[in-house]
Amino acid sequence: MGARVGYLVLNAVCISLLALVNAVPWLLGTIPIASGVGFLLWIGMVITSSSFERKAHDSNHGTAVVLGMIPALAAWAFQLVQTTLHAVNTNSNMTAALDSLAAAGLNPQGMIALSQGYLLTAIVLASTMVHIIERDFIYAAAWMAVASMLSATGIIHAYRVVGNAIEPALGFFPTEVSHQFAIVYAGMALMLAAFHLGEEEYKYTWSHVLKMVTWSKQRLPRHTPAAASIDEDTPLLLRSQSTLLEMEK
């Protein structure tokens, strides 16, 4: 709708004012939630569709939008699974339920890992893909390095099963999942850094080195000792010849 960054700025200003005056509970109690859901749904659809629009001079960042939605979809899917398990059997054990789901072929471990800190994960993945599309591989590598550090400290992806709940696990490599994601993200960072060095302005292959060596050899002056001595003695010989001519006159 043409708002661009202005929409985000207005949102930040309004939410800050509501939080400062503690008007959020009053607003929630006054305006029915159902009346605002349609508006929020419309705004979300417009923002998503605008991400897929491509102009002649712009890049299409739709792939980054889709990639950024995956962690949120994983969190929503796990919430549905968790709610269903509690509704069907209130005394069910989460560990046994996860084992049963894995035996049935669902394999919920990846879904749970993506749901932990899914907002940060979405930001990191979407930002990485944007820089890949723009061929700014060094910035994409930096985002992957950030993701590796976040995974290593348990801020994203790490979780523990405690009773019937899934809780985040913080610390330095708190779980095996943290090791796996941290290693994968670090490998991606190294690969993207290699892509950056492979770009044309940073491309120094063996053929380039040979060309530079050949060019430097061609630029070097070639002087022999005899030629150097002749060049040094030439002014003296000319002066002596001119002196002899003057004396003969």
GROMACS .gro file of C-alpha atoms in nm:
model
  249
    1MET     CA    1   0.000   0.000   0.000
    2GLY     CA    2   0.303   0.227  -0.025
    3ALA     CA    3   0.368   0.270   0.348
    4ARG     CA    4   0.708   0.095   0.346
    5VAL     CA    5   0.919   0.188   0.649
    6GLY     CA    6   0.666   0.448   0.763
    7TYR     CA    7   0.423   0.174   0.866
    8LEU     CA    8   0.681   0.017   1.096
    9VAL     CA    9   0.772   0.355   1.245
   10LEU     CA   10   0.406   0.434   1.320
   11ASN     CA   11   0.364   0.092   1.479
   12ALA     CA   12   0.666   0.147   1.700
   13VAL     CA   13   0.544   0.492   1.809
   14CYS     CA   14   0.190   0.375   1.886
   15ILE     CA   15   0.297   0.065   2.076
   16SER     CA   16   0.551   0.267   2.277
   17LEU     CA   17   0.287   0.521   2.376
   18LEU     CA   18   0.039   0.248   2.475
   19ALA     CA   19   0.304   0.075   2.684
   20LEU     CA   20   0.417   0.396   2.856
   21VAL     CA   21   0.066   0.493   2.967
   22ASN     CA   22  -0.028   0.131   3.045
   23ALA     CA   23  -0.323   0.147   2.806
   24VAL     CA   24  -0.284  -0.202   2.658
   25PRO     CA   25  -0.519  -0.376   2.910
   26TRP     CA   26  -0.780  -0.104   2.862
   27LEU     CA   27  -0.750  -0.133   2.484
   28LEU     CA   28  -0.786  -0.511   2.493
   29GLY     CA   29  -1.089  -0.485   2.718
   30THR     CA   30  -1.258  -0.217   2.508
   31ILE     CA   31  -1.204  -0.338   2.151
   32PRO     CA   32  -1.314  -0.696   2.073
   33ILE     CA   33  -1.036  -0.916   1.943
   34ALA     CA   34  -1.255  -1.041   1.657
   35SER     CA   35  -1.286  -0.689   1.517
   36GLY     CA   36  -0.911  -0.647   1.486
   37VAL     CA   37  -0.823  -0.992   1.354
   38GLY     CA   38  -0.956  -0.917   1.007
   39PHE     CA   39  -0.756  -0.596   0.985
   40LEU     CA   40  -0.436  -0.767   1.099
   41LEU     CA   41  -0.497  -1.049   0.852
   42TRP     CA   42  -0.540  -0.798   0.570
   43ILE     CA   43  -0.221  -0.612   0.666
   44GLY     CA   44  -0.030  -0.940   0.679
   45MET     CA   45  -0.156  -1.041   0.336
   46VAL     CA   46  -0.063  -0.704   0.184
   47ILE     CA   47   0.287  -0.710   0.335
   48THR     CA   48   0.345  -1.067   0.219
   49SER     CA   49   0.217  -1.001  -0.133
   50SER     CA   50   0.430  -0.686  -0.165
   51SER     CA   51   0.737  -0.894  -0.090
   52PHE     CA   52   0.671  -1.101  -0.402
   53GLU     CA   53   0.624  -0.799  -0.627
   54ARG     CA   54   0.921  -0.730  -0.848
   55LYS     CA   55   1.004  -0.411  -1.029
   56ALA     CA   56   1.244  -0.371  -1.316
   57HIS     CA   57   1.523  -0.229  -1.098
   58ASP     CA   58   1.459  -0.432  -0.782
   59SER     CA   59   1.543  -0.786  -0.678
   60ASN     CA   60   1.274  -1.035  -0.583
   61HIS     CA   61   1.302  -1.115  -0.212
   62GLY     CA   62   1.006  -1.353  -0.210
   63THR     CA   63   1.237  -1.648  -0.142
   64ALA     CA   64   1.365  -1.478   0.173
   65VAL     CA   65   1.007  -1.416   0.290
   66VAL     CA   66   0.915  -1.781   0.244
   67LEU     CA   67   1.230  -1.897   0.423
   68GLY     CA   68   1.159  -1.661   0.712
   69MET     CA   69   0.808  -1.804   0.750
   70ILE     CA   70   0.930  -2.161   0.802
   71PRO     CA   71   1.029  -2.125   1.173
   72ALA     CA   72   0.694  -1.957   1.251
   73LEU     CA   73   0.506  -2.235   1.071
   74ALA     CA   74   0.708  -2.493   1.264
   75ALA     CA   75   0.618  -2.324   1.594
   76TRP     CA   76   0.250  -2.313   1.495
   77ALA     CA   77   0.253  -2.680   1.390
   78PHE     CA   78   0.416  -2.790   1.714
   79GLN     CA   79   0.164  -2.587   1.913
   80LEU     CA   80  -0.116  -2.775   1.736
   81VAL     CA   81   0.051  -3.109   1.808
   82GLN     CA   82   0.112  -3.022   2.173
   83THR     CA   83  -0.245  -2.899   2.224
   84THR     CA   84  -0.385  -3.212   2.059
   85LEU     CA   85  -0.176  -3.439   2.281
   86HIS     CA   86  -0.294  -3.262   2.596
   87ALA     CA   87  -0.656  -3.270   2.481
   88VAL     CA   88  -0.651  -3.641   2.396
   89ASN     CA   89  -0.464  -3.757   2.705
   90THR     CA   90  -0.407  -3.518   2.992
   91ASN     CA   91  -0.178  -3.767   3.168
   92SER     CA   92   0.044  -3.829   2.866
   93ASN     CA   93   0.420  -3.805   2.901
   94MET     CA   94   0.584  -3.573   2.650
   95THR     CA   95   0.888  -3.797   2.604
   96ALA     CA   96   0.672  -4.099   2.530
   97ALA     CA   97   0.452  -3.891   2.299
   98LEU     CA   98   0.752  -3.767   2.102
   99ASP     CA   99   0.885  -4.121   2.071
  100SER     CA  100   0.546  -4.238   1.944
  101LEU     CA  101   0.533  -3.957   1.690
  102ALA     CA  102   0.886  -4.037   1.574
  103ALA     CA  103   0.794  -4.406   1.538
  104ALA     CA  104   0.495  -4.302   1.326
  105GLY     CA  105   0.725  -4.108   1.091
  106LEU     CA  106   0.650  -3.753   1.206
  107ASN     CA  107   0.998  -3.688   1.357
  108PRO     CA  108   0.901  -3.382   1.563
  109GLN     CA  109   1.256  -3.302   1.679
  110GLY     CA  110   1.326  -3.071   1.387
  111MET     CA  111   0.989  -2.902   1.429
  112ILE     CA  112   1.056  -2.841   1.798
  113ALA     CA  113   1.409  -2.713   1.731
  114LEU     CA  114   1.284  -2.460   1.476
  115SER     CA  115   1.009  -2.346   1.712
  116GLN     CA  116   1.258  -2.248   1.984
  117GLY     CA  117   1.341  -1.882   1.935
  118TYR     CA  118   1.159  -1.885   1.604
  119LEU     CA  119   1.145  -1.505   1.574
  120LEU     CA  120   1.523  -1.473   1.588
  121THR     CA  121   1.562  -1.771   1.359
  122ALA     CA  122   1.324  -1.617   1.106
  123ILE     CA  123   1.515  -1.287   1.112
  124VAL     CA  124   1.851  -1.460   1.065
  125LEU     CA  125   1.736  -1.691   0.785
  126ALA     CA  126   1.547  -1.421   0.596
  127SER     CA  127   1.836  -1.173   0.624
  128THR     CA  128   2.080  -1.437   0.504
  129MET     CA  129   1.868  -1.517   0.200
  130VAL     CA  130   1.827  -1.148   0.113
  131HIS     CA  131   2.205  -1.103   0.104
  132ILE     CA  132   2.246  -1.422  -0.099
  133ILE     CA  133   1.996  -1.292  -0.356
  134GLU     CA  134   2.183  -0.961  -0.368
  135ARG     CA  135   2.514  -1.154  -0.396
  136ASP     CA  136   2.647  -0.991  -0.079
  137PHE     CA  137   2.796  -1.319   0.036
  138ILE     CA  138   3.016  -1.170   0.306
  139TYR     CA  139   2.711  -1.027   0.487
  140ALA     CA  140   2.528  -1.357   0.448
  141ALA     CA  141   2.831  -1.530   0.602
  142ALA     CA  142   2.817  -1.285   0.893
  143TRP     CA  143   2.450  -1.369   0.955
  144MET     CA  144   2.533  -1.740   0.951
  145ALA     CA  145   2.812  -1.677   1.202
  146VAL     CA  146   2.560  -1.500   1.426
  147ALA     CA  147   2.323  -1.796   1.390
  148SER     CA  148   2.605  -2.033   1.488
  149MET     CA  149   2.674  -1.831   1.805
  150LEU     CA  150   2.304  -1.817   1.891
  151SER     CA  151   2.278  -2.193   1.849
  152ALA     CA  152   2.591  -2.257   2.053
  153THR     CA  153   2.452  -2.058   2.346
  154GLY     CA  154   2.106  -2.216   2.328
  155ILE     CA  155   1.921  -1.896   2.241
  156ILE     CA  156   1.771  -2.069   1.937
  157HIS     CA  157   1.695  -2.435   1.861
  158ALA     CA  158   1.795  -2.576   2.202
  159TYR     CA  159   1.524  -2.740   2.415
  160ARG     CA  160   1.469  -2.986   2.697
  161VAL     CA  161   1.171  -3.208   2.769
  162VAL     CA  162   1.060  -3.146   3.128
  163GLY     CA  163   0.752  -3.347   3.222
  164ASN     CA  164   0.481  -3.258   2.973
  165ALA     CA  165   0.643  -2.935   2.859
  166ILE     CA  166   0.916  -2.825   2.623
  167GLU     CA  167   1.148  -2.573   2.785
  168PRO     CA  168   1.438  -2.374   2.635
  169ALA     CA  169   1.790  -2.481   2.727
  170LEU     CA  170   2.044  -2.204   2.774
  171GLY     CA  171   2.417  -2.240   2.818
  172PHE     CA  172   2.724  -2.320   2.611
  173PHE     CA  173   2.626  -2.612   2.386
  174PRO     CA  174   2.346  -2.716   2.624
  175THR     CA  175   2.209  -3.000   2.408
  176GLU     CA  176   2.309  -3.217   2.115
  177VAL     CA  177   2.079  -3.013   1.891
  178SER     CA  178   2.290  -2.707   1.970
  179HIS     CA  179   2.602  -2.882   1.845
  180GLN     CA  180   2.435  -2.988   1.522
  181PHE     CA  181   2.289  -2.649   1.431
  182ALA     CA  182   2.601  -2.459   1.538
  183ILE     CA  183   2.824  -2.677   1.318
  184VAL     CA  184   2.588  -2.648   1.020
  185TYR     CA  185   2.564  -2.269   1.052
  186ALA     CA  186   2.942  -2.238   1.089
  187GLY     CA  187   2.990  -2.450   0.778
  188MET     CA  188   2.745  -2.230   0.589
  189ALA     CA  189   2.935  -1.921   0.703
  190LEU     CA  190   3.263  -2.062   0.569
  191MET     CA  191   3.101  -2.164   0.241
  192LEU     CA  192   2.947  -1.820   0.189
  193ALA     CA  193   3.280  -1.656   0.272
  194ALA     CA  194   3.438  -1.875   0.003
  195PHE     CA  195   3.170  -1.760  -0.239
  196HIS     CA  196   3.259  -1.401  -0.151
  197LEU     CA  197   3.624  -1.465  -0.232
  198GLY     CA  198   3.515  -1.631  -0.556
  199GLU     CA  199   3.349  -1.317  -0.683
  200GLU     CA  200   3.523  -1.150  -0.979
  201GLU     CA  201   3.664  -0.858  -0.782
  202TYR     CA  202   3.816  -1.098  -0.527
  203LYS     CA  203   3.908  -1.375  -0.768
  204TYR     CA  204   4.279  -1.457  -0.758
  205THR     CA  205   4.319  -1.798  -0.914
  206TRP     CA  206   4.647  -1.959  -1.017
  207SER     CA  207   4.612  -1.825  -1.372
  208HIS     CA  208   4.577  -1.472  -1.233
  209VAL     CA  209   4.896  -1.520  -1.030
  210LEU     CA  210   5.087  -1.641  -1.337
  211LYS     CA  211   4.965  -1.344  -1.540
  212MET     CA  212   5.075  -1.102  -1.267
  213VAL     CA  213   5.421  -1.264  -1.248
  214THR     CA  214   5.460  -1.250  -1.628
  215TRP     CA  215   5.351  -0.888  -1.638
  216SER     CA  216   5.595  -0.792  -1.362
  217LYS     CA  217   5.881  -0.958  -1.551
  218GLN     CA  218   5.796  -0.767  -1.865
  219ARG     CA  219   5.799  -0.441  -1.673
  220LEU     CA  220   6.152  -0.493  -1.535
  221PRO     CA  221   6.425  -0.294  -1.725
  222ARG     CA  222   6.683  -0.506  -1.903
  223HIS     CA  223   7.035  -0.351  -1.872
  224THR     CA  224   7.357  -0.534  -1.935
  225PRO     CA  225   7.681  -0.432  -1.761
  226ALA     CA  226   7.844  -0.340  -2.094
  227ALA     CA  227   7.553  -0.124  -2.194
  228ALA     CA  228   7.558   0.040  -1.856
  229SER     CA  229   7.929   0.122  -1.887
  230ILE     CA  230   7.879   0.261  -2.236
  231ASP     CA  231   7.595   0.478  -2.116
  232GLU     CA  232   7.806   0.606  -1.828
  233ASP     CA  233   8.111   0.684  -2.048
  234THR     CA  234   7.919   0.845  -2.334
  235PRO     CA  235   7.906   1.203  -2.193
  236LEU     CA  236   8.280   1.192  -2.111
  237LEU     CA  237   8.371   1.081  -2.466
  238LEU     CA  238   8.161   1.355  -2.619
  239ARG     CA  239   8.328   1.620  -2.402
  240SER     CA  240   8.675   1.494  -2.487
  241GLN     CA  241   8.601   1.493  -2.860
  242SER     CA  242   8.469   1.849  -2.848
  243THR     CA  243   8.784   1.958  -2.658
  244LEU     CA  244   9.011   1.804  -2.921
  245LEU     CA  245   8.824   1.978  -3.200
  246GLU     CA  246   8.864   2.313  -3.029
  247MET     CA  247   9.238   2.256  -2.978
  248GLU     CA  248   9.286   2.170  -3.346
  249LYS     CA  249   9.122   2.494  -3.446
   0.00000   0.00000   0.00000
